[in-house]
Amino acid sequence: MLLQQLLQLLLLVVLYYYHYHQYHNNYYQSHYHYRYNYYYYYYYYYYYYYYYYYYYYYYYYYYYYYYYYYHYYYYYYYYYYYYYYYHYNQYHNNYYQSHYHYRYNYYYYYYYYYYYYYYYYYYYYYYYYYYYHYYYYYYYYYYCYYYYYCYYYYYYCCYFC
């Protein structure tokens, strides 16, 4: 998906420079056309600057998404480990043999419970924080995309006039 969009970006850049150089031969015809072309170029530059940041946040969002799932499975690993430990001790009748052993098992369970409770909400927060940023930049990108096409067709209108 990222490769396809980067290829589309490359195609747009090639098309832009082709039409820019084609139009550049006639830029002396009108001071207005030259000035418009100048601002059009700078707008195009800033458009791809935001396009880059959109992909940066897109990558960042997936990084935290993966990181959240990593801790999620890590938590389940410890959850099943605890149950194995609990049933193993119960099966071997070692649970009540020692008050220390029972207490250790009790605090061990609560330590992991609260520790991963904290991690769960911590990455839940990061997940939604970057999810929000991803959609913010996603819609901003589409706004710039359609704004660019508005200028693109306006440029062609001026060119053919």
mmCIF file of C-alpha atoms in Angstrom:
data_model
loop_
_atom_site.group_PDB
_atom_site.id
_atom_site.type_symbol
_atom_site.label_atom_id
_atom_site.label_comp_id
_atom_site.label_asym_id
_atom_site.label_seq_id
_atom_site.Cartn_x
_atom_site.Cartn_y
_atom_site.Cartn_z
ATOM 1 C CA MET A 1 0.000 0.000 0.000
ATOM 2 C CA LEU A 2 2.794 2.411 0.924
ATOM 3 C CA LEU A 3 4.761 1.436 -2.182
ATOM 4 C CA GLN A 4 1.744 2.081 -4.403
ATOM 5 C CA GLN A 5 1.190 5.533 -2.899
ATOM 6 C CA LEU A 6 4.863 6.404 -3.206
ATOM 7 C CA LEU A 7 4.728 5.414 -6.888
ATOM 8 C CA GLN A 8 1.679 7.646 -7.295
ATOM 9 C CA LEU A 9 3.616 10.450 -5.640
ATOM 10 C CA LEU A 10 6.524 9.909 -8.037
ATOM 11 C CA LEU A 11 4.132 9.955 -10.994
ATOM 12 C CA LEU A 12 2.613 13.224 -9.817
ATOM 13 C CA VAL A 13 6.066 14.775 -9.456
ATOM 14 C CA VAL A 14 7.062 13.643 -12.974
ATOM 15 C CA LEU A 15 3.790 14.940 -14.434
ATOM 16 C CA TYR A 16 4.165 18.193 -12.587
ATOM 17 C CA TYR A 17 7.690 18.816 -13.855
ATOM 18 C CA TYR A 18 6.681 17.860 -17.396
ATOM 19 C CA HIS A 19 3.819 20.345 -17.400
ATOM 20 C CA TYR A 20 5.873 22.912 -15.515
ATOM 21 C CA HIS A 21 8.616 22.879 -18.158
ATOM 22 C CA GLN A 22 6.050 22.860 -20.936
ATOM 23 C CA TYR A 23 4.412 25.898 -19.425
ATOM 24 C CA HIS A 24 7.753 27.484 -18.529
ATOM 25 C CA ASN A 25 8.403 28.210 -22.237
ATOM 26 C CA ASN A 26 5.421 30.565 -22.236
ATOM 27 C CA TYR A 27 5.906 32.209 -18.857
ATOM 28 C CA TYR A 28 7.194 35.450 -20.442
ATOM 29 C CA GLN A 29 3.844 35.944 -22.136
ATOM 30 C CA SER A 30 2.255 37.167 -18.975
ATOM 31 C CA HIS A 31 3.596 38.445 -15.702
ATOM 32 C CA TYR A 32 0.463 37.156 -14.044
ATOM 33 C CA HIS A 33 1.047 33.655 -15.424
ATOM 34 C CA TYR A 34 4.631 33.631 -14.216
ATOM 35 C CA ARG A 35 3.593 34.811 -10.768
ATOM 36 C CA TYR A 36 0.809 32.269 -10.618
ATOM 37 C CA ASN A 37 3.218 29.528 -11.650
ATOM 38 C CA TYR A 38 5.625 30.639 -8.905
ATOM 39 C CA TYR A 39 2.966 30.399 -6.191
ATOM 40 C CA TYR A 40 1.680 27.183 -7.681
ATOM 41 C CA TYR A 41 5.164 25.681 -7.321
ATOM 42 C CA TYR A 42 5.433 26.770 -3.683
ATOM 43 C CA TYR A 43 2.004 25.478 -2.914
ATOM 44 C CA TYR A 44 3.024 22.159 -4.491
ATOM 45 C CA TYR A 45 6.149 22.088 -2.321
ATOM 46 C CA TYR A 46 4.185 22.604 0.888
ATOM 47 C CA TYR A 47 1.573 20.117 -0.217
ATOM 48 C CA TYR A 48 4.222 17.382 -0.415
ATOM 49 C CA TYR A 49 5.724 18.560 2.843
ATOM 50 C CA TYR A 50 2.407 17.754 4.530
ATOM 51 C CA TYR A 51 2.161 14.613 2.454
ATOM 52 C CA TYR A 52 5.467 13.507 3.997
ATOM 53 C CA TYR A 53 4.215 14.255 7.517
ATOM 54 C CA TYR A 54 1.041 12.370 6.811
ATOM 55 C CA TYR A 55 3.104 9.241 6.062
ATOM 56 C CA TYR A 56 5.311 9.931 9.049
ATOM 57 C CA TYR A 57 2.309 9.897 11.401
ATOM 58 C CA TYR A 58 0.848 6.973 9.520
ATOM 59 C CA TYR A 59 4.025 5.012 10.233
ATOM 60 C CA TYR A 60 4.083 6.257 13.843
ATOM 61 C CA TYR A 61 0.500 5.158 14.339
ATOM 62 C CA TYR A 62 1.277 1.657 13.111
ATOM 63 C CA TYR A 63 4.393 1.520 15.274
ATOM 64 C CA TYR A 64 2.383 2.232 18.413
ATOM 65 C CA TYR A 65 -0.378 -0.071 17.236
ATOM 66 C CA TYR A 66 2.124 -2.912 16.906
ATOM 67 C CA TYR A 67 3.720 -1.945 20.222
ATOM 68 C CA TYR A 68 0.343 -2.038 21.926
ATOM 69 C CA TYR A 69 -0.381 -5.496 20.525
ATOM 70 C CA TYR A 70 3.037 -6.687 21.560
ATOM 71 C CA HIS A 71 2.293 -5.738 25.168
ATOM 72 C CA TYR A 72 -1.194 -7.114 24.824
ATOM 73 C CA TYR A 73 0.172 -10.561 23.922
ATOM 74 C CA TYR A 74 2.898 -10.159 26.505
ATOM 75 C CA TYR A 75 0.214 -9.593 29.085
ATOM 76 C CA TYR A 76 -1.635 -12.726 27.967
ATOM 77 C CA TYR A 77 1.568 -14.679 28.163
ATOM 78 C CA TYR A 78 1.919 -13.715 31.820
ATOM 79 C CA TYR A 79 -1.773 -14.266 32.397
ATOM 80 C CA TYR A 80 -1.534 -17.866 31.174
ATOM 81 C CA TYR A 81 1.745 -18.293 32.996
ATOM 82 C CA TYR A 82 0.026 -17.305 36.213
ATOM 83 C CA TYR A 83 -2.778 -19.809 35.609
ATOM 84 C CA TYR A 84 -0.277 -22.525 34.836
ATOM 85 C CA TYR A 85 1.593 -21.658 38.013
ATOM 86 C CA TYR A 86 -1.603 -21.598 40.040
ATOM 87 C CA HIS A 87 -2.915 -24.935 38.727
ATOM 88 C CA TYR A 88 0.486 -26.512 38.939
ATOM 89 C CA ASN A 89 0.731 -25.621 42.620
ATOM 90 C CA GLN A 90 -2.823 -26.662 43.260
ATOM 91 C CA TYR A 91 -2.227 -29.967 41.524
ATOM 92 C CA HIS A 92 0.898 -30.659 43.602
ATOM 93 C CA ASN A 93 -0.758 -29.613 46.846
ATOM 94 C CA ASN A 94 1.856 -26.947 47.447
ATOM 95 C CA TYR A 95 -0.522 -24.029 47.674
ATOM 96 C CA TYR A 96 -1.300 -24.392 51.389
ATOM 97 C CA GLN A 97 2.014 -25.895 52.461
ATOM 98 C CA SER A 98 3.561 -22.508 53.102
ATOM 99 C CA HIS A 99 2.081 -19.195 54.129
ATOM 100 C CA TYR A 100 4.993 -17.501 52.392
ATOM 101 C CA HIS A 101 4.337 -19.415 49.210
ATOM 102 C CA TYR A 102 0.665 -18.482 49.240
ATOM 103 C CA ARG A 103 1.515 -14.851 49.961
ATOM 104 C CA TYR A 104 4.110 -14.803 47.185
ATOM 105 C CA ASN A 105 1.586 -16.202 44.732
ATOM 106 C CA TYR A 106 -1.012 -13.668 45.847
ATOM 107 C CA TYR A 107 1.293 -10.651 45.460
ATOM 108 C CA TYR A 108 2.784 -12.023 42.269
ATOM 109 C CA TYR A 109 -0.680 -12.180 40.745
ATOM 110 C CA TYR A 110 -1.623 -8.663 41.891
ATOM 111 C CA TYR A 111 1.670 -7.210 40.788
ATOM 112 C CA TYR A 112 1.180 -8.493 37.249
ATOM 113 C CA TYR A 113 -2.482 -7.607 37.283
ATOM 114 C CA TYR A 114 -1.865 -3.930 38.125
ATOM 115 C CA TYR A 115 1.305 -3.729 36.073
ATOM 116 C CA TYR A 116 -0.462 -4.808 32.878
ATOM 117 C CA TYR A 117 -3.551 -2.861 33.793
ATOM 118 C CA TYR A 118 -1.291 0.174 33.725
ATOM 119 C CA TYR A 119 0.275 -0.892 30.404
ATOM 120 C CA TYR A 120 -3.108 -1.591 28.901
ATOM 121 C CA TYR A 121 -4.394 1.908 29.608
ATOM 122 C CA TYR A 122 -1.078 3.511 28.736
ATOM 123 C CA TYR A 123 -1.044 1.997 25.248
ATOM 124 C CA TYR A 124 -4.775 2.467 24.919
ATOM 125 C CA TYR A 125 -4.114 6.175 25.382
ATOM 126 C CA TYR A 126 -1.271 6.151 22.859
ATOM 127 C CA TYR A 127 -3.305 4.125 20.402
ATOM 128 C CA TYR A 128 -6.150 6.649 20.378
ATOM 129 C CA TYR A 129 -3.807 9.606 20.484
ATOM 130 C CA TYR A 130 -2.011 8.507 17.296
ATOM 131 C CA TYR A 131 -5.235 7.220 15.807
ATOM 132 C CA TYR A 132 -6.612 10.764 16.156
ATOM 133 C CA HIS A 133 -3.441 12.256 14.662
ATOM 134 C CA TYR A 134 -3.535 9.795 11.801
ATOM 135 C CA TYR A 135 -7.098 10.784 10.886
ATOM 136 C CA TYR A 136 -6.333 14.462 11.331
ATOM 137 C CA TYR A 137 -3.479 14.260 8.849
ATOM 138 C CA TYR A 138 -5.461 11.908 6.616
ATOM 139 C CA TYR A 139 -8.259 14.466 6.196
ATOM 140 C CA TYR A 140 -5.761 17.283 5.945
ATOM 141 C CA TYR A 141 -4.039 15.391 3.131
ATOM 142 C CA TYR A 142 -7.333 14.940 1.284
ATOM 143 C CA TYR A 143 -8.145 18.624 1.751
ATOM 144 C CA CYS A 144 -4.774 19.533 0.225
ATOM 145 C CA TYR A 145 -5.256 16.911 -2.479
ATOM 146 C CA TYR A 146 -8.548 18.385 -3.685
ATOM 147 C CA TYR A 147 -7.228 21.904 -3.206
ATOM 148 C CA TYR A 148 -4.288 20.978 -5.426
ATOM 149 C CA TYR A 149 -6.647 19.661 -8.134
ATOM 150 C CA CYS A 150 -8.624 22.878 -7.957
ATOM 151 C CA TYR A 151 -5.417 24.789 -8.700
ATOM 152 C CA TYR A 152 -4.346 22.215 -11.251
ATOM 153 C CA TYR A 153 -7.505 22.647 -13.338
ATOM 154 C CA TYR A 154 -7.415 26.394 -12.818
ATOM 155 C CA TYR A 155 -3.855 26.381 -14.156
ATOM 156 C CA TYR A 156 -4.943 24.429 -17.244
ATOM 157 C CA CYS A 157 -7.836 26.790 -17.755
ATOM 158 C CA CYS A 158 -5.399 29.715 -17.713
ATOM 159 C CA TYR A 159 -2.988 27.835 -19.926
ATOM 160 C CA PHE A 160 -5.564 27.121 -22.635
ATOM 161 C CA CYS A 161 -7.050 30.602 -22.397
#
